[in-house]
Amino acid sequence: MKIAIAIDGPAGAGKSTIAKIVANKFNLMYINTGFMYRAVTLKALRNNISASNIDEICTLIQNTDIYFEGDDLILDGENVSHYLTMPNISKNVSSFASISEIRKKLVKEMQKMAEKYDVIMDGRDIGTVVLKNAKYKFFLTATAEERATRRYDELLKKGLQVSYDEILEDIKKRDYLDTNRDVDPLKKAIDAIEIDTTGLGIEDVANKISQYIERR
């Protein structure tokens, strides 16, 4: 039986960084599902396709190839990882991620990976939709202010000039869109362990998750 670990939570809760640590500790394949939605968003924006143009989006995703090489996401043969955390993608990803046609295609791809490998995935609906039968499920949270500070610091380190207030507003907007969308909204799975990461270091949270897995 393949090992499957699901980590859900809102934007900026530390899911990706923590999932990578846990993946290395237990020798799992890390699947950044958020990057997959961001990649589709990037491709749509490059092609000037809006989230309201469902017909063109359906054509777009039918002709889209997405896979991972280590931590890098390859979109139609191009390593686009550098672009996926840019502010413009963050502002638009929730609108595209709420489209059922996109979600259906990407969820199938994620489930194929889980059938083939021992995986840890992070996202918005991993424990409730993608890996409903996963033995290990976690839901990470943090205040909007702390999550905005993390994203602000991350972008500054990349040399980008950004506004903390704009990032905070974007996070609050994404929280609303993610939790209120009609298709697979962000919510805690009934059997998930909730961890508030506010004020905690990355290693502290990773250790909490690792200890729970080891006990099981």
PDB file of C-alpha atoms in Angstrom:
ATOM      1  CA  MET A   1       0.000   0.000   0.000  1.00  0.00           C
ATOM      2  CA  LYS A   2       1.329   3.433  -0.960  1.00  0.00           C
ATOM      3  CA  ILE A   3       1.871   6.088   1.714  1.00  0.00           C
ATOM      4  CA  ALA A   4      -0.186   9.259   1.226  1.00  0.00           C
ATOM      5  CA  ILE A   5       0.015  12.386   3.392  1.00  0.00           C
ATOM      6  CA  ALA A   6      -2.348  15.318   2.855  1.00  0.00           C
ATOM      7  CA  ILE A   7      -1.620  18.854   4.029  1.00  0.00           C
ATOM      8  CA  ASP A   8      -4.270  21.523   3.512  1.00  0.00           C
ATOM      9  CA  GLY A   9      -4.597  25.128   4.553  1.00  0.00           C
ATOM     10  CA  PRO A  10      -4.886  28.717   3.346  1.00  0.00           C
ATOM     11  CA  ALA A  11      -2.266  30.667   1.415  1.00  0.00           C
ATOM     12  CA  GLY A  12       0.913  31.380   3.346  1.00  0.00           C
ATOM     13  CA  ALA A  13       0.341  28.855   6.139  1.00  0.00           C
ATOM     14  CA  GLY A  14       3.710  27.236   5.440  1.00  0.00           C
ATOM     15  CA  LYS A  15       2.376  24.130   3.703  1.00  0.00           C
ATOM     16  CA  SER A  16       4.948  23.832   0.920  1.00  0.00           C
ATOM     17  CA  THR A  17       8.054  24.409   3.031  1.00  0.00           C
ATOM     18  CA  ILE A  18       6.870  22.019   5.726  1.00  0.00           C
ATOM     19  CA  ALA A  19       5.781  19.370   3.216  1.00  0.00           C
ATOM     20  CA  LYS A  20       9.273  19.392   1.655  1.00  0.00           C
ATOM     21  CA  ILE A  21      10.887  18.787   5.058  1.00  0.00           C
ATOM     22  CA  VAL A  22       8.533  15.909   5.839  1.00  0.00           C
ATOM     23  CA  ALA A  23       9.040  14.475   2.342  1.00  0.00           C
ATOM     24  CA  ASN A  24      12.796  14.372   2.848  1.00  0.00           C
ATOM     25  CA  LYS A  25      12.458  12.819   6.303  1.00  0.00           C
ATOM     26  CA  PHE A  26      10.247   9.943   5.126  1.00  0.00           C
ATOM     27  CA  ASN A  27      11.579   9.637   1.554  1.00  0.00           C
ATOM     28  CA  LEU A  28       8.319  10.690  -0.099  1.00  0.00           C
ATOM     29  CA  MET A  29       7.595  12.374  -3.408  1.00  0.00           C
ATOM     30  CA  TYR A  30       6.479  15.947  -2.734  1.00  0.00           C
ATOM     31  CA  ILE A  31       3.664  17.169  -4.996  1.00  0.00           C
ATOM     32  CA  ASN A  32       3.070  20.927  -4.864  1.00  0.00           C
ATOM     33  CA  THR A  33      -0.500  20.959  -6.135  1.00  0.00           C
ATOM     34  CA  GLY A  34      -0.721  24.722  -5.771  1.00  0.00           C
ATOM     35  CA  PHE A  35       2.052  25.039  -8.354  1.00  0.00           C
ATOM     36  CA  MET A  36      -0.068  23.008 -10.763  1.00  0.00           C
ATOM     37  CA  TYR A  37      -2.945  25.490 -10.527  1.00  0.00           C
ATOM     38  CA  ARG A  38      -0.477  28.366 -10.749  1.00  0.00           C
ATOM     39  CA  ALA A  39       1.022  26.864 -13.899  1.00  0.00           C
ATOM     40  CA  VAL A  40      -2.390  26.765 -15.590  1.00  0.00           C
ATOM     41  CA  THR A  41      -2.970  30.349 -14.445  1.00  0.00           C
ATOM     42  CA  LEU A  42       0.384  31.392 -15.915  1.00  0.00           C
ATOM     43  CA  LYS A  43      -0.393  29.753 -19.243  1.00  0.00           C
ATOM     44  CA  ALA A  44      -3.856  31.336 -19.402  1.00  0.00           C
ATOM     45  CA  LEU A  45      -2.480  34.807 -18.654  1.00  0.00           C
ATOM     46  CA  ARG A  46       0.283  34.386 -21.229  1.00  0.00           C
ATOM     47  CA  ASN A  47      -2.413  33.563 -23.776  1.00  0.00           C
ATOM     48  CA  ASN A  48      -4.649  36.456 -22.653  1.00  0.00           C
ATOM     49  CA  ILE A  49      -7.418  34.062 -21.604  1.00  0.00           C
ATOM     50  CA  SER A  50      -9.630  35.268 -18.770  1.00  0.00           C
ATOM     51  CA  ALA A  51     -11.137  33.021 -16.092  1.00  0.00           C
ATOM     52  CA  SER A  52     -14.592  33.749 -17.531  1.00  0.00           C
ATOM     53  CA  ASN A  53     -13.768  32.239 -20.939  1.00  0.00           C
ATOM     54  CA  ILE A  54     -14.523  28.606 -20.155  1.00  0.00           C
ATOM     55  CA  ASP A  55     -14.417  27.347 -23.762  1.00  0.00           C
ATOM     56  CA  GLU A  56     -10.894  28.650 -24.347  1.00  0.00           C
ATOM     57  CA  ILE A  57      -9.778  27.367 -20.937  1.00  0.00           C
ATOM     58  CA  CYS A  58     -11.033  23.869 -21.782  1.00  0.00           C
ATOM     59  CA  THR A  59      -9.046  23.938 -25.021  1.00  0.00           C
ATOM     60  CA  LEU A  60      -6.018  25.267 -23.153  1.00  0.00           C
ATOM     61  CA  ILE A  61      -5.899  22.515 -20.522  1.00  0.00           C
ATOM     62  CA  GLN A  62      -6.485  19.757 -23.086  1.00  0.00           C
ATOM     63  CA  ASN A  63      -3.216  20.841 -24.676  1.00  0.00           C
ATOM     64  CA  THR A  64      -1.233  21.329 -21.476  1.00  0.00           C
ATOM     65  CA  ASP A  65       1.524  19.066 -20.177  1.00  0.00           C
ATOM     66  CA  ILE A  66       2.501  19.450 -16.505  1.00  0.00           C
ATOM     67  CA  TYR A  67       4.968  17.370 -14.517  1.00  0.00           C
ATOM     68  CA  PHE A  68       7.591  17.735 -11.803  1.00  0.00           C
ATOM     69  CA  GLU A  69      11.347  17.310 -11.956  1.00  0.00           C
ATOM     70  CA  GLY A  70      12.358  17.353  -8.304  1.00  0.00           C
ATOM     71  CA  ASP A  71      11.056  20.664  -6.918  1.00  0.00           C
ATOM     72  CA  ASP A  72      10.691  22.183 -10.378  1.00  0.00           C
ATOM     73  CA  LEU A  73       7.438  22.310 -12.324  1.00  0.00           C
ATOM     74  CA  ILE A  74       7.720  21.774 -16.066  1.00  0.00           C
ATOM     75  CA  LEU A  75       4.955  23.357 -18.134  1.00  0.00           C
ATOM     76  CA  ASP A  76       4.888  22.284 -21.785  1.00  0.00           C
ATOM     77  CA  GLY A  77       8.613  21.570 -21.619  1.00  0.00           C
ATOM     78  CA  GLU A  78       9.564  24.824 -19.825  1.00  0.00           C
ATOM     79  CA  ASN A  79      10.702  25.101 -16.210  1.00  0.00           C
ATOM     80  CA  VAL A  80       8.342  27.827 -14.972  1.00  0.00           C
ATOM     81  CA  SER A  81       8.937  27.488 -11.223  1.00  0.00           C
ATOM     82  CA  HIS A  82      10.461  30.965 -10.964  1.00  0.00           C
ATOM     83  CA  TYR A  83       7.291  32.602 -12.298  1.00  0.00           C
ATOM     84  CA  LEU A  84       4.750  30.779 -10.157  1.00  0.00           C
ATOM     85  CA  THR A  85       5.140  32.818  -6.949  1.00  0.00           C
ATOM     86  CA  MET A  86       5.038  36.202  -8.671  1.00  0.00           C
ATOM     87  CA  PRO A  87       2.374  38.630  -7.351  1.00  0.00           C
ATOM     88  CA  ASN A  88       0.374  38.623 -10.591  1.00  0.00           C
ATOM     89  CA  ILE A  89      -0.049  34.850 -10.425  1.00  0.00           C
ATOM     90  CA  SER A  90      -0.996  35.003  -6.726  1.00  0.00           C
ATOM     91  CA  LYS A  91      -3.677  37.596  -7.496  1.00  0.00           C
ATOM     92  CA  ASN A  92      -5.286  35.486 -10.220  1.00  0.00           C
ATOM     93  CA  VAL A  93      -4.805  31.854  -9.236  1.00  0.00           C
ATOM     94  CA  SER A  94      -7.956  31.546  -7.081  1.00  0.00           C
ATOM     95  CA  SER A  95     -10.155  32.600 -10.006  1.00  0.00           C
ATOM     96  CA  PHE A  96      -8.726  29.868 -12.244  1.00  0.00           C
ATOM     97  CA  ALA A  97      -8.546  27.265  -9.455  1.00  0.00           C
ATOM     98  CA  SER A  98     -12.300  27.597  -8.922  1.00  0.00           C
ATOM     99  CA  ILE A  99     -13.068  26.421 -12.473  1.00  0.00           C
ATOM    100  CA  SER A 100     -14.392  22.856 -12.361  1.00  0.00           C
ATOM    101  CA  GLU A 101     -12.859  21.829 -15.701  1.00  0.00           C
ATOM    102  CA  ILE A 102      -9.382  22.758 -14.481  1.00  0.00           C
ATOM    103  CA  ARG A 103      -9.873  21.060 -11.128  1.00  0.00           C
ATOM    104  CA  LYS A 104     -11.104  17.812 -12.680  1.00  0.00           C
ATOM    105  CA  LYS A 105      -8.074  17.543 -14.971  1.00  0.00           C
ATOM    106  CA  LEU A 106      -5.515  18.347 -12.280  1.00  0.00           C
ATOM    107  CA  VAL A 107      -7.123  16.177  -9.584  1.00  0.00           C
ATOM    108  CA  LYS A 108      -6.897  13.183 -11.937  1.00  0.00           C
ATOM    109  CA  GLU A 109      -3.203  13.894 -12.485  1.00  0.00           C
ATOM    110  CA  MET A 110      -2.602  14.141  -8.732  1.00  0.00           C
ATOM    111  CA  GLN A 111      -4.415  10.874  -8.029  1.00  0.00           C
ATOM    112  CA  LYS A 112      -2.369   9.088 -10.718  1.00  0.00           C
ATOM    113  CA  MET A 113       0.812  10.223  -8.942  1.00  0.00           C
ATOM    114  CA  ALA A 114      -0.507   8.949  -5.590  1.00  0.00           C
ATOM    115  CA  GLU A 115      -1.296   5.544  -7.105  1.00  0.00           C
ATOM    116  CA  LYS A 116       2.259   5.224  -8.400  1.00  0.00           C
ATOM    117  CA  TYR A 117       4.388   6.760  -5.619  1.00  0.00           C
ATOM    118  CA  ASP A 118       4.554   7.357  -1.865  1.00  0.00           C
ATOM    119  CA  VAL A 119       3.512  11.003  -1.757  1.00  0.00           C
ATOM    120  CA  ILE A 120       2.934  14.055   0.359  1.00  0.00           C
ATOM    121  CA  MET A 121       0.704  16.693  -1.212  1.00  0.00           C
ATOM    122  CA  ASP A 122      -0.289  20.145  -0.052  1.00  0.00           C
ATOM    123  CA  GLY A 123      -3.139  22.308  -1.272  1.00  0.00           C
ATOM    124  CA  ARG A 124      -6.713  23.316  -0.516  1.00  0.00           C
ATOM    125  CA  ASP A 125      -8.675  20.088  -1.054  1.00  0.00           C
ATOM    126  CA  ILE A 126      -6.138  17.291  -0.658  1.00  0.00           C
ATOM    127  CA  GLY A 127      -7.662  15.684   2.422  1.00  0.00           C
ATOM    128  CA  THR A 128     -11.256  16.266   1.308  1.00  0.00           C
ATOM    129  CA  VAL A 129     -11.056  15.437  -2.420  1.00  0.00           C
ATOM    130  CA  VAL A 130      -7.706  14.371  -3.880  1.00  0.00           C
ATOM    131  CA  LEU A 131      -6.566  11.963  -1.143  1.00  0.00           C
ATOM    132  CA  LYS A 132      -9.809  11.318   0.727  1.00  0.00           C
ATOM    133  CA  ASN A 133      -8.542   7.968   2.004  1.00  0.00           C
ATOM    134  CA  ALA A 134      -5.114   9.182   3.112  1.00  0.00           C
ATOM    135  CA  LYS A 135      -4.075   7.812   6.502  1.00  0.00           C
ATOM    136  CA  TYR A 136      -2.357  11.060   7.457  1.00  0.00           C
ATOM    137  CA  LYS A 137      -4.133  14.394   7.089  1.00  0.00           C
ATOM    138  CA  PHE A 138      -3.134  17.798   8.446  1.00  0.00           C
ATOM    139  CA  PHE A 139      -4.710  21.243   8.258  1.00  0.00           C
ATOM    140  CA  LEU A 140      -2.332  24.184   8.799  1.00  0.00           C
ATOM    141  CA  THR A 141      -3.570  27.632   9.738  1.00  0.00           C
ATOM    142  CA  ALA A 142      -2.137  31.010  10.754  1.00  0.00           C
ATOM    143  CA  THR A 143      -3.468  34.541  11.075  1.00  0.00           C
ATOM    144  CA  ALA A 144      -3.812  36.497   7.840  1.00  0.00           C
ATOM    145  CA  GLU A 145      -1.319  39.044   9.176  1.00  0.00           C
ATOM    146  CA  GLU A 146       1.353  36.428   9.846  1.00  0.00           C
ATOM    147  CA  ARG A 147       0.824  34.809   6.472  1.00  0.00           C
ATOM    148  CA  ALA A 148       1.115  38.196   4.756  1.00  0.00           C
ATOM    149  CA  THR A 149       4.367  38.887   6.609  1.00  0.00           C
ATOM    150  CA  ARG A 150       5.807  35.556   5.454  1.00  0.00           C
ATOM    151  CA  ARG A 151       4.901  36.213   1.830  1.00  0.00           C
ATOM    152  CA  TYR A 152       6.179  39.804   2.057  1.00  0.00           C
ATOM    153  CA  ASP A 153       9.554  38.654   3.406  1.00  0.00           C
ATOM    154  CA  GLU A 154       9.773  35.905   0.780  1.00  0.00           C
ATOM    155  CA  LEU A 155       9.235  38.345  -2.094  1.00  0.00           C
ATOM    156  CA  LEU A 156      11.657  40.900  -0.654  1.00  0.00           C
ATOM    157  CA  LYS A 157      14.358  38.234  -0.573  1.00  0.00           C
ATOM    158  CA  LYS A 158      13.742  37.713  -4.282  1.00  0.00           C
ATOM    159  CA  GLY A 159      14.459  41.399  -4.865  1.00  0.00           C
ATOM    160  CA  LEU A 160      10.864  42.393  -5.591  1.00  0.00           C
ATOM    161  CA  GLN A 161       9.405  45.712  -4.455  1.00  0.00           C
ATOM    162  CA  VAL A 162       6.077  44.819  -2.877  1.00  0.00           C
ATOM    163  CA  SER A 163       3.533  46.336  -0.503  1.00  0.00           C
ATOM    164  CA  TYR A 164       2.679  44.513   2.724  1.00  0.00           C
ATOM    165  CA  ASP A 165      -0.821  46.039   2.744  1.00  0.00           C
ATOM    166  CA  GLU A 166      -1.510  44.828  -0.797  1.00  0.00           C
ATOM    167  CA  ILE A 167      -0.272  41.342   0.042  1.00  0.00           C
ATOM    168  CA  LEU A 168      -2.493  41.244   3.148  1.00  0.00           C
ATOM    169  CA  GLU A 169      -5.522  42.288   1.117  1.00  0.00           C
ATOM    170  CA  ASP A 170      -4.707  39.688  -1.548  1.00  0.00           C
ATOM    171  CA  ILE A 171      -4.474  36.958   1.099  1.00  0.00           C
ATOM    172  CA  LYS A 172      -7.807  37.949   2.642  1.00  0.00           C
ATOM    173  CA  LYS A 173      -9.380  37.953  -0.823  1.00  0.00           C
ATOM    174  CA  ARG A 174      -7.912  34.525  -1.617  1.00  0.00           C
ATOM    175  CA  ASP A 175      -9.158  33.172   1.716  1.00  0.00           C
ATOM    176  CA  TYR A 176     -12.675  34.292   0.845  1.00  0.00           C
ATOM    177  CA  LEU A 177     -12.544  32.905  -2.703  1.00  0.00           C
ATOM    178  CA  ASP A 178     -10.986  29.601  -1.607  1.00  0.00           C
ATOM    179  CA  THR A 179     -13.514  28.962   1.171  1.00  0.00           C
ATOM    180  CA  ASN A 180     -16.597  30.127  -0.744  1.00  0.00           C
ATOM    181  CA  ARG A 181     -16.092  28.629  -4.208  1.00  0.00           C
ATOM    182  CA  ASP A 182     -18.732  26.159  -5.386  1.00  0.00           C
ATOM    183  CA  VAL A 183     -16.255  23.456  -6.444  1.00  0.00           C
ATOM    184  CA  ASP A 184     -14.075  21.778  -3.780  1.00  0.00           C
ATOM    185  CA  PRO A 185     -13.812  24.721  -1.351  1.00  0.00           C
ATOM    186  CA  LEU A 186     -11.050  24.960   1.228  1.00  0.00           C
ATOM    187  CA  LYS A 187     -12.150  23.244   4.434  1.00  0.00           C
ATOM    188  CA  LYS A 188     -10.672  21.019   7.080  1.00  0.00           C
ATOM    189  CA  ALA A 189     -11.245  17.301   6.589  1.00  0.00           C
ATOM    190  CA  ILE A 190     -13.125  15.759   9.508  1.00  0.00           C
ATOM    191  CA  ASP A 191     -10.214  13.418  10.269  1.00  0.00           C
ATOM    192  CA  ALA A 192      -7.424  15.998   9.796  1.00  0.00           C
ATOM    193  CA  ILE A 193      -5.122  17.191  12.592  1.00  0.00           C
ATOM    194  CA  GLU A 194      -5.265  21.002  12.808  1.00  0.00           C
ATOM    195  CA  ILE A 195      -2.063  22.913  13.605  1.00  0.00           C
ATOM    196  CA  ASP A 196      -1.997  26.695  14.095  1.00  0.00           C
ATOM    197  CA  THR A 197       1.426  27.772  12.828  1.00  0.00           C
ATOM    198  CA  THR A 198       1.161  31.348  14.129  1.00  0.00           C
ATOM    199  CA  GLY A 199       4.325  32.094  16.075  1.00  0.00           C
ATOM    200  CA  LEU A 200       5.839  28.681  15.315  1.00  0.00           C
ATOM    201  CA  GLY A 201       9.004  28.029  13.336  1.00  0.00           C
ATOM    202  CA  ILE A 202       8.988  25.846  10.249  1.00  0.00           C
ATOM    203  CA  GLU A 203      11.013  23.100  11.983  1.00  0.00           C
ATOM    204  CA  ASP A 204       8.629  23.137  14.964  1.00  0.00           C
ATOM    205  CA  VAL A 205       5.642  22.430  12.736  1.00  0.00           C
ATOM    206  CA  ALA A 206       7.506  19.830  10.674  1.00  0.00           C
ATOM    207  CA  ASN A 207       8.525  18.052  13.884  1.00  0.00           C
ATOM    208  CA  LYS A 208       4.923  17.999  15.133  1.00  0.00           C
ATOM    209  CA  ILE A 209       3.754  16.376  11.903  1.00  0.00           C
ATOM    210  CA  SER A 210       6.673  13.919  11.858  1.00  0.00           C
ATOM    211  CA  GLN A 211       6.027  12.855  15.454  1.00  0.00           C
ATOM    212  CA  TYR A 212       2.376  12.173  14.699  1.00  0.00           C
ATOM    213  CA  ILE A 213       3.312  10.070  11.654  1.00  0.00           C
ATOM    214  CA  GLU A 214       5.885   8.108  13.635  1.00  0.00           C
ATOM    215  CA  ARG A 215       3.370   7.378  16.388  1.00  0.00           C
ATOM    216  CA  ARG A 216       0.915   5.998  13.799  1.00  0.00           C
TER     217      ARG A 216
END
